[in-house]
Amino acid sequence: MNQTIHQSPTLVGTVVLPGDKSVALRSALFAALGEGASQVVNYPTSADPQSMLSCLRQLGVEIEEEDGILYIEGVGLHGLKAPDAPIDCGNSGTAMRLLAGVLAGQPFESTLVGDASLSSRPMARIANPLREMGAEIAMTNGFAPLHIRGNPILQGITYRLPMASAQVKSCVLLAGLYAAGETTVIEPTRTRNHTEQMLGLDHVDIGTDRYLTIQQGQRIPAQTYSVPRDFSAAAFFLVAGTIAPQAIIDLPSVGLNPSRSALLDVLRLMGADIAIENERERGGELLGELTIRSSKLHGVRIDGDIIPNLIDEIPILAVAATCAEGRTEIREAEELRVKETDRIDAMVKNLRALGAEVEEFDDGLAINGGAPLKGATVPSYDDHRIAMAMGVAGLVAEGSTTITDADAANVTFPDFWEQLKRCAAQD
Ligand code: S3P
């Protein structure tokens, strides 16, 4: 399905965002491994969270869904059942990598598969530590399908993350639930902290390294999980409300976990007008009400430790940069090349197609802002964040912009197009 967005100086409205993908997937998984009946409030209907549910059902977990609340009958750490077919993670790298950690410690064999995009994303990054712990993992050239011969007595290890990845960190920590003694992950650069926060793990910082440790058999109590509204979905409206010349957008109850919200700081540094009200905590996650108004932006350079904190927001930040005065350079972001698509390549090509002045680097991109954008037809590369970023670019590009395979947005934000068009009065 294609979507066409027309240039729109005005953007007004309140957008109720979907639940956070990272918290949702973890809530469902931890509830499944928990001891007894848990609930998950505000569980999203989007494709990635639904993929996690179908994986868990294949592993024998009973899940009911009613009015946006999940009722999950936890089976405990040792209650999963051997699946009778390959487990399909769809487009979700988080589902595949977190489940692999759990399956590595089971007394049965399993196979994890995914769609074409997920089958071309690197899995050696999890196979290496899991093998070190004693699991047998077979892949094809480092890609899924992932055949896992679980080992119920894994060995605890101390593992220094070779790349900044919350998925790899979480995979190793979850395998640690099944590993003799304790398992420690050393994180040289901070990534999103949902796993350690939700499992109540302590950390110790030594210099710039963070040590996270999990004990074998740590029990997960049954509980009510609450999924905040997704900051990474908010990002599209943070930028849309900033770059549309006459905009005011309200985003209620957005998750503001500090390990996820660096885009706010960067946009403010660029000159954006974003107000946060009623900051509060729910279920260990910070929430707030956001109001965004049109602003003039100027370019920035970002690199280093901040990158993992806004890695998913870089495609939409690149769109903001096209409207900023001066140069924006984003470096040390090579992880973007192994997301749902190569997001550096995709954004460089798509923004150039709209007439932006863009330079490509192995580890990022630079944009000389200010060149007026012109509508064109651009592909989504079957990547939700590329589809939505280009939709927002369409608001400021002269004429009309068509995004092909725009339903990729369903992976995290099923009513994105409806909401964007409503705010731009294009519905
Ligand atoms: C995620 C971690 C990030 C992020 C992804 C979700 C998670 O990936 O890009 O959208 O929920 O742990 P990496 O950990 O691979 O960087």
Short mmCIF file of C-alpha atoms and ligand atoms in Angstrom, two decimals:
data_model
loop_
_atom_site.label_atom_id
_atom_site.label_comp_id
_atom_site.label_asym_id
_atom_site.label_seq_id
_atom_site.Cartn_x
_atom_site.Cartn_y
_atom_site.Cartn_z
CA MET A 1 0.00 0.00 0.00
CA ASN A 2 1.22 3.49 -0.89
CA GLN A 3 0.58 6.68 1.07
CA THR A 4 0.70 10.19 -0.33
CA ILE A 5 1.35 13.18 1.88
CA HIS A 6 0.87 16.74 0.62
CA GLN A 7 2.88 19.71 1.77
CA SER A 8 1.14 21.16 4.79
CA PRO A 9 2.11 24.35 6.62
CA THR A 10 -0.41 23.59 9.36
CA LEU A 11 -0.29 20.66 11.74
CA VAL A 12 -2.58 20.62 14.74
CA GLY A 13 -3.94 17.97 17.04
CA THR A 14 -3.54 15.51 19.87
CA VAL A 15 -1.95 12.20 18.99
CA VAL A 16 -2.51 9.16 21.17
CA LEU A 17 0.58 7.07 20.58
CA PRO A 18 0.87 3.27 20.61
CA GLY A 19 2.47 1.39 23.50
CA ASP A 20 6.26 1.15 23.61
CA LYS A 21 7.64 -1.79 21.62
CA SER A 22 10.66 -2.44 23.86
CA VAL A 23 8.68 -2.41 27.11
CA ALA A 24 5.77 -4.37 25.60
CA LEU A 25 7.93 -7.23 24.33
CA ARG A 26 9.76 -7.51 27.62
CA SER A 27 6.53 -7.33 29.64
CA ALA A 28 5.01 -10.23 27.71
CA LEU A 29 8.18 -12.32 27.94
CA PHE A 30 8.78 -11.67 31.64
CA ALA A 31 5.10 -12.29 32.44
CA ALA A 32 5.34 -15.62 30.58
CA LEU A 33 8.41 -16.61 32.62
CA GLY A 34 6.81 -15.30 35.80
CA GLU A 35 5.22 -17.26 38.60
CA GLY A 36 1.47 -17.13 38.07
CA ALA A 37 -1.05 -14.77 36.51
CA SER A 38 0.25 -11.40 35.26
CA GLN A 39 -1.46 -8.61 33.37
CA VAL A 40 -0.03 -6.22 30.82
CA VAL A 41 -1.92 -2.94 30.46
CA ASN A 42 -1.82 -0.97 27.17
CA TYR A 43 -0.31 -3.82 25.15
CA PRO A 44 0.03 -2.64 21.53
CA THR A 45 -1.79 -4.19 18.57
CA SER A 46 1.22 -3.46 16.31
CA ALA A 47 2.99 -6.28 14.50
CA ASP A 48 6.19 -6.63 16.58
CA PRO A 49 4.43 -6.97 19.95
CA GLN A 50 1.92 -9.38 18.38
CA SER A 51 4.82 -11.46 16.99
CA MET A 52 6.15 -11.88 20.54
CA LEU A 53 2.74 -13.14 21.68
CA SER A 54 2.49 -15.74 18.93
CA CYS A 55 6.04 -16.94 19.75
CA LEU A 56 5.13 -17.33 23.42
CA ARG A 57 1.91 -19.19 22.55
CA GLN A 58 3.99 -21.61 20.45
CA LEU A 59 6.02 -22.25 23.59
CA GLY A 60 2.88 -23.25 25.47
CA VAL A 61 2.08 -19.98 27.24
CA GLU A 62 -1.62 -19.13 27.65
CA ILE A 63 -2.39 -15.53 26.76
CA GLU A 64 -5.78 -13.83 26.60
CA GLU A 65 -6.26 -10.32 25.26
CA GLU A 66 -9.24 -8.17 26.22
CA ASP A 67 -9.69 -4.39 25.87
CA GLY A 68 -5.95 -3.76 25.44
CA ILE A 69 -5.08 -5.80 28.54
CA LEU A 70 -3.16 -9.04 28.28
CA TYR A 71 -3.76 -11.82 30.76
CA ILE A 72 -0.71 -14.07 30.79
CA GLU A 73 -0.48 -17.28 32.78
CA GLY A 74 3.19 -17.38 33.73
CA VAL A 75 4.79 -20.81 33.48
CA GLY A 76 7.88 -19.99 35.55
CA LEU A 77 11.46 -20.31 34.29
CA HIS A 78 11.12 -24.03 33.62
CA GLY A 79 7.57 -24.36 32.28
CA LEU A 80 7.99 -23.61 28.56
CA LYS A 81 7.04 -26.43 26.19
CA ALA A 82 9.02 -27.62 23.18
CA PRO A 83 7.51 -26.01 20.05
CA ASP A 84 6.28 -28.34 17.32
CA ALA A 85 7.23 -25.96 14.46
CA PRO A 86 9.71 -23.14 13.84
CA ILE A 87 8.93 -20.06 15.94
CA ASP A 88 8.19 -17.06 13.73
CA CYS A 89 9.49 -13.72 15.06
CA GLY A 90 8.21 -11.81 12.01
CA ASN A 91 10.09 -8.52 11.66
CA SER A 92 11.15 -8.33 15.31
CA GLY A 93 14.86 -8.44 16.08
CA THR A 94 14.08 -7.85 19.75
CA ALA A 95 11.78 -10.89 19.89
CA MET A 96 14.35 -13.11 18.18
CA ARG A 97 17.34 -12.03 20.23
CA LEU A 98 15.60 -12.04 23.62
CA LEU A 99 13.89 -15.36 22.98
CA ALA A 100 17.20 -16.89 21.85
CA GLY A 101 18.62 -16.12 25.30
CA VAL A 102 15.74 -17.94 26.99
CA LEU A 103 15.69 -20.86 24.55
CA ALA A 104 19.43 -21.41 25.03
CA GLY A 105 18.64 -22.60 28.55
CA GLN A 106 15.78 -25.00 27.74
CA PRO A 107 15.95 -28.81 27.72
CA PHE A 108 14.66 -28.89 24.13
CA GLU A 109 15.53 -27.84 20.61
CA SER A 110 13.91 -24.93 18.84
CA THR A 111 14.21 -22.93 15.65
CA LEU A 112 13.67 -19.18 15.36
CA VAL A 113 12.75 -17.76 11.95
CA GLY A 114 11.83 -14.29 10.73
CA ASP A 115 10.79 -12.34 7.63
CA ALA A 116 13.24 -11.41 4.84
CA SER A 117 14.52 -8.36 6.73
CA LEU A 118 15.07 -10.21 10.00
CA SER A 119 16.74 -13.07 8.10
CA SER A 120 19.41 -10.66 6.92
CA ARG A 121 20.27 -9.18 10.33
CA PRO A 122 23.40 -10.33 12.18
CA MET A 123 22.87 -13.09 14.73
CA ALA A 124 26.51 -14.02 15.46
CA ARG A 125 26.38 -11.21 18.03
CA ILE A 126 24.10 -13.41 20.16
CA ALA A 127 25.32 -16.83 19.03
CA ASN A 128 28.88 -16.07 20.22
CA PRO A 129 28.07 -15.44 23.89
CA LEU A 130 25.37 -18.14 23.96
CA ARG A 131 27.88 -20.70 22.65
CA GLU A 132 30.38 -19.53 25.25
CA MET A 133 27.71 -20.35 27.84
CA GLY A 134 27.26 -23.87 26.44
CA ALA A 135 24.31 -23.66 24.03
CA GLU A 136 24.55 -25.16 20.55
CA ILE A 137 23.48 -22.68 17.90
CA ALA A 138 23.41 -23.28 14.15
CA MET A 139 22.84 -20.51 11.61
CA THR A 140 23.43 -19.94 7.90
CA ASN A 141 26.32 -17.52 7.38
CA GLY A 142 25.47 -15.78 10.63
CA PHE A 143 21.79 -15.28 9.79
CA ALA A 144 18.47 -16.80 10.90
CA PRO A 145 16.99 -19.42 10.86
CA LEU A 146 18.54 -19.94 14.25
CA HIS A 147 18.56 -23.56 15.39
CA ILE A 148 19.06 -23.72 19.14
CA ARG A 149 19.86 -26.91 21.02
CA GLY A 150 19.19 -25.70 24.53
CA ASN A 151 21.34 -26.68 27.45
CA PRO A 152 19.54 -26.62 30.82
CA ILE A 153 22.87 -26.20 32.60
CA LEU A 154 24.54 -23.28 30.89
CA GLN A 155 27.70 -21.77 32.36
CA GLY A 156 27.63 -18.27 33.80
CA ILE A 157 30.03 -15.93 31.99
CA THR A 158 31.31 -12.40 32.17
CA TYR A 159 30.67 -10.83 28.81
CA ARG A 160 31.87 -7.46 27.57
CA LEU A 161 29.53 -6.18 24.86
CA PRO A 162 31.46 -5.66 21.62
CA MET A 163 28.75 -3.32 20.30
CA ALA A 164 26.23 -1.04 22.01
CA SER A 165 23.17 -3.29 21.88
CA ALA A 166 20.35 -3.64 24.39
CA GLN A 167 19.19 -6.73 22.54
CA VAL A 168 22.51 -8.52 22.98
CA LYS A 169 22.75 -7.36 26.60
CA SER A 170 19.25 -8.67 27.28
CA CYS A 171 19.88 -11.96 25.47
CA VAL A 172 22.91 -12.76 27.62
CA LEU A 173 21.21 -11.68 30.86
CA LEU A 174 18.18 -13.87 30.09
CA ALA A 175 20.40 -16.86 29.33
CA GLY A 176 21.97 -16.06 32.71
CA LEU A 177 18.70 -17.11 34.37
CA TYR A 178 19.61 -20.65 33.31
CA ALA A 179 23.38 -20.48 33.85
CA ALA A 180 25.33 -21.87 36.79
CA GLY A 181 26.35 -19.17 39.27
CA GLU A 182 26.07 -15.67 38.00
CA THR A 183 26.30 -13.99 34.64
CA THR A 184 27.70 -10.51 34.20
CA VAL A 185 27.36 -8.26 31.19
CA ILE A 186 29.78 -5.33 30.96
CA GLU A 187 28.34 -2.42 29.06
CA PRO A 188 30.94 0.18 28.01
CA THR A 189 28.28 2.46 26.48
CA ARG A 190 24.78 2.76 27.98
CA THR A 191 21.90 1.32 26.00
CA ARG A 192 18.20 1.25 26.88
CA ASN A 193 17.83 -0.11 30.38
CA HIS A 194 14.38 -1.76 30.34
CA THR A 195 15.60 -5.32 30.97
CA GLU A 196 17.65 -4.52 34.06
CA GLN A 197 15.01 -2.12 35.35
CA MET A 198 12.12 -4.56 34.91
CA LEU A 199 14.06 -7.50 36.39
CA GLY A 200 15.30 -5.34 39.26
CA LEU A 201 19.00 -5.99 38.55
CA ASP A 202 21.64 -3.96 40.32
CA HIS A 203 24.50 -2.36 38.51
CA VAL A 204 27.98 -1.28 39.45
CA ASP A 205 29.83 1.38 37.47
CA ILE A 206 33.60 1.07 37.27
CA GLY A 207 35.08 3.90 35.25
CA THR A 208 32.93 4.09 32.13
CA ASP A 209 31.94 0.40 32.32
CA ARG A 210 28.61 -0.70 33.74
CA TYR A 211 28.49 -4.21 35.26
CA LEU A 212 25.07 -5.89 35.27
CA THR A 213 24.75 -9.21 37.05
CA ILE A 214 21.99 -11.80 37.13
CA GLN A 215 21.81 -14.89 39.35
CA GLN A 216 20.84 -18.35 38.12
CA GLY A 217 17.17 -19.05 38.80
CA GLN A 218 16.21 -15.49 39.74
CA ARG A 219 12.44 -15.67 40.06
CA ILE A 220 10.15 -13.28 38.27
CA PRO A 221 7.08 -12.52 40.37
CA ALA A 222 3.63 -12.29 38.76
CA GLN A 223 2.67 -8.63 38.47
CA THR A 224 0.79 -5.97 36.55
CA TYR A 225 2.95 -4.41 33.86
CA SER A 226 2.04 -1.05 32.34
CA VAL A 227 3.33 -0.17 28.88
CA PRO A 228 4.06 3.56 28.42
CA ARG A 229 3.29 5.27 25.11
CA ASP A 230 6.23 4.88 22.76
CA PHE A 231 8.83 7.66 22.74
CA SER A 232 10.17 6.29 19.46
CA ALA A 233 6.70 6.76 17.92
CA ALA A 234 6.45 10.22 19.53
CA ALA A 235 9.68 11.12 17.70
CA PHE A 236 7.86 11.43 14.36
CA PHE A 237 5.44 13.99 15.80
CA LEU A 238 8.19 15.80 17.74
CA VAL A 239 9.88 16.50 14.42
CA ALA A 240 6.66 17.03 12.42
CA GLY A 241 5.43 19.60 14.98
CA THR A 242 8.79 21.35 14.92
CA ILE A 243 9.30 21.64 11.15
CA ALA A 244 5.72 22.37 9.99
CA PRO A 245 5.54 26.20 10.00
CA GLN A 246 2.23 26.49 11.88
CA ALA A 247 2.04 23.60 14.27
CA ILE A 248 0.91 22.70 17.72
CA ILE A 249 0.85 19.02 18.63
CA ASP A 250 -0.01 17.43 21.98
CA LEU A 251 1.27 13.98 22.89
CA PRO A 252 -0.24 12.61 26.12
CA SER A 253 1.50 10.17 28.50
CA VAL A 254 4.71 9.57 26.54
CA GLY A 255 7.43 7.31 27.97
CA LEU A 256 10.47 9.45 28.83
CA ASN A 257 12.93 6.83 30.05
CA PRO A 258 16.25 8.74 30.13
CA SER A 259 18.01 5.91 28.28
CA ARG A 260 15.63 6.52 25.35
CA SER A 261 14.91 10.24 25.22
CA ALA A 262 18.11 11.87 23.89
CA LEU A 263 16.22 13.04 20.80
CA LEU A 264 14.47 15.57 23.05
CA ASP A 265 17.79 17.04 24.13
CA VAL A 266 19.14 17.10 20.59
CA LEU A 267 16.02 18.74 19.13
CA ARG A 268 16.04 21.33 21.90
CA LEU A 269 19.73 21.98 21.23
CA MET A 270 18.75 22.55 17.59
CA GLY A 271 16.16 25.12 18.72
CA ALA A 272 12.95 23.08 19.04
CA ASP A 273 10.13 24.23 21.33
CA ILE A 274 9.03 21.14 23.26
CA ALA A 275 7.27 21.52 26.58
CA ILE A 276 7.01 18.67 29.09
CA GLU A 277 4.38 18.74 31.79
CA ASN A 278 3.25 16.49 34.59
CA GLU A 279 6.36 14.30 34.66
CA ARG A 280 5.59 11.25 36.77
CA GLU A 281 6.60 7.64 37.28
CA ARG A 282 4.49 4.59 36.53
CA GLY A 283 5.75 1.04 36.81
CA GLY A 284 9.34 2.30 37.07
CA GLU A 285 9.08 4.29 33.80
CA LEU A 286 9.06 8.09 33.57
CA LEU A 287 6.07 9.59 31.69
CA GLY A 288 5.07 13.10 30.67
CA GLU A 289 2.75 15.20 28.51
CA LEU A 290 4.52 16.77 25.53
CA THR A 291 3.52 19.86 23.55
CA ILE A 292 5.43 20.73 20.40
CA ARG A 293 5.32 24.04 18.55
CA SER A 294 6.90 25.11 15.23
CA SER A 295 10.48 26.33 15.52
CA LYS A 296 13.46 27.36 13.47
CA LEU A 297 16.25 24.81 13.78
CA HIS A 298 19.99 24.94 13.35
CA GLY A 299 22.39 22.08 12.61
CA VAL A 300 24.29 20.05 15.23
CA ARG A 301 26.94 17.35 15.30
CA ILE A 302 26.17 14.19 17.25
CA ASP A 303 28.33 11.16 17.89
CA GLY A 304 29.70 9.01 20.72
CA ASP A 305 27.81 7.82 23.78
CA ILE A 306 24.57 9.61 22.92
CA ILE A 307 24.06 7.53 19.75
CA PRO A 308 22.57 4.35 21.32
CA ASN A 309 20.12 6.58 23.22
CA LEU A 310 18.59 7.83 19.97
CA ILE A 311 19.54 5.09 17.52
CA ASP A 312 15.94 4.45 16.43
CA GLU A 313 15.26 8.17 16.07
CA ILE A 314 18.10 8.96 13.64
CA PRO A 315 16.01 8.58 10.45
CA ILE A 316 13.53 11.20 11.67
CA LEU A 317 16.35 13.37 13.06
CA ALA A 318 17.82 13.37 9.53
CA VAL A 319 14.48 14.77 8.29
CA ALA A 320 14.65 17.52 10.92
CA ALA A 321 18.18 18.29 9.72
CA THR A 322 16.96 19.02 6.18
CA CYS A 323 14.96 21.92 7.66
CA ALA A 324 17.75 23.20 9.91
CA GLU A 325 20.03 26.06 9.06
CA GLY A 326 23.57 24.80 8.52
CA ARG A 327 25.11 21.37 8.68
CA THR A 328 24.04 18.43 10.81
CA GLU A 329 26.48 15.55 11.08
CA ILE A 330 25.60 12.21 12.68
CA ARG A 331 28.57 9.87 13.17
CA GLU A 332 29.52 6.66 15.02
CA ALA A 333 26.07 5.34 14.14
CA GLU A 334 27.18 2.31 12.10
CA GLU A 335 24.62 0.15 13.96
CA LEU A 336 22.04 1.82 11.70
CA ARG A 337 23.32 -0.35 8.87
CA VAL A 338 22.04 -3.53 10.56
CA LYS A 339 18.52 -2.42 11.51
CA GLU A 340 15.33 -3.49 9.68
CA THR A 341 17.09 -2.11 6.62
CA ASP A 342 20.39 -0.27 6.15
CA ARG A 343 18.98 2.99 7.49
CA ILE A 344 21.99 5.12 6.47
CA ASP A 345 21.68 4.01 2.85
CA ALA A 346 17.87 4.31 2.89
CA MET A 347 17.82 7.85 4.32
CA VAL A 348 20.65 9.08 2.11
CA LYS A 349 18.85 7.85 -1.02
CA ASN A 350 15.39 9.00 0.03
CA LEU A 351 16.42 12.47 1.19
CA ARG A 352 18.46 12.98 -1.98
CA ALA A 353 15.37 11.96 -3.99
CA LEU A 354 13.56 14.88 -2.30
CA GLY A 355 16.40 17.25 -3.21
CA ALA A 356 18.27 17.39 0.12
CA GLU A 357 22.04 17.86 0.18
CA VAL A 358 23.30 14.72 1.93
CA GLU A 359 26.75 13.20 2.42
CA GLU A 360 27.14 9.51 3.31
CA PHE A 361 29.73 8.03 5.67
CA ASP A 362 30.34 4.43 6.67
CA ASP A 363 29.13 5.35 10.15
CA GLY A 364 26.54 8.02 9.50
CA LEU A 365 25.45 10.91 7.35
CA ALA A 366 25.65 14.69 7.11
CA ILE A 367 22.95 17.02 5.84
CA ASN A 368 23.39 20.61 4.70
CA GLY A 369 20.03 21.93 5.74
CA GLY A 370 17.94 24.57 4.07
CA ALA A 371 17.70 23.26 0.49
CA PRO A 372 13.94 23.26 -0.22
CA LEU A 373 12.57 19.72 -0.51
CA LYS A 374 10.47 18.68 -3.51
CA GLY A 375 7.91 15.87 -3.38
CA ALA A 376 8.86 12.56 -5.03
CA THR A 377 8.03 8.87 -4.81
CA VAL A 378 10.26 7.08 -2.31
CA PRO A 379 10.32 3.50 -1.01
CA SER A 380 9.88 2.51 2.64
CA TYR A 381 12.46 -0.27 2.22
CA ASP A 382 9.86 -2.25 4.20
CA ASP A 383 11.12 -0.47 7.30
CA HIS A 384 8.59 1.16 9.62
CA ARG A 385 10.86 3.99 10.68
CA ILE A 386 11.91 4.86 7.11
CA ALA A 387 8.25 4.89 6.01
CA MET A 388 7.20 7.23 8.84
CA ALA A 389 10.25 9.49 8.54
CA MET A 390 9.51 10.02 4.84
CA GLY A 391 5.85 10.69 5.64
CA VAL A 392 6.94 13.55 7.90
CA ALA A 393 9.35 14.81 5.21
CA GLY A 394 6.31 14.92 2.89
CA LEU A 395 4.74 17.62 5.10
CA VAL A 396 7.50 20.09 4.18
CA ALA A 397 8.29 18.94 0.62
CA GLU A 398 6.76 21.02 -2.17
CA GLY A 399 3.82 19.23 -3.82
CA SER A 400 3.18 15.61 -2.89
CA THR A 401 5.36 12.79 -1.61
CA THR A 402 4.38 9.17 -2.10
CA ILE A 403 5.80 6.47 0.13
CA THR A 404 5.53 2.98 -1.35
CA ASP A 405 4.94 -0.03 0.93
CA ALA A 406 3.94 2.47 3.57
CA ASP A 407 2.10 -0.16 5.61
CA ALA A 408 5.53 -1.08 7.00
CA ALA A 409 4.48 1.42 9.71
CA ASN A 410 2.22 -1.30 11.16
CA VAL A 411 5.27 -2.88 12.80
CA THR A 412 5.11 -0.29 15.60
CA PHE A 413 2.46 2.33 14.71
CA PRO A 414 -0.61 0.95 12.92
CA ASP A 415 -2.58 4.22 12.77
CA PHE A 416 0.38 6.48 11.97
CA TRP A 417 -0.93 7.57 8.55
CA GLU A 418 -4.39 8.25 9.88
CA GLN A 419 -3.03 10.38 12.72
CA LEU A 420 -0.57 12.29 10.53
CA LYS A 421 -3.23 13.06 7.92
CA ARG A 422 -5.76 14.08 10.56
CA CYS A 423 -3.31 16.59 12.07
CA ALA A 424 -2.51 17.92 8.58
CA ALA A 425 -6.23 18.03 7.68
CA GLN A 426 -5.59 15.66 4.77
CA ASP A 427 -8.01 12.93 5.76
C1 S3P B 1 15.78 -2.59 21.18
C2 S3P B 1 17.11 -2.25 21.08
C3 S3P B 1 17.68 -1.54 19.94
C4 S3P B 1 16.61 -0.86 19.09
C5 S3P B 1 15.42 -1.74 18.85
C6 S3P B 1 14.80 -2.20 20.15
C7 S3P B 1 15.33 -3.32 22.39
O1 S3P B 1 18.40 -2.45 19.14
O2 S3P B 1 17.16 -0.44 17.86
O3 S3P B 1 14.44 -1.05 18.09
O4 S3P B 1 14.12 -3.34 22.66
O5 S3P B 1 16.20 -3.86 23.10
P1 S3P B 1 19.93 -2.89 19.51
O6 S3P B 1 19.93 -3.27 20.90
O7 S3P B 1 20.25 -4.00 18.57
O8 S3P B 1 20.73 -1.67 19.24
#
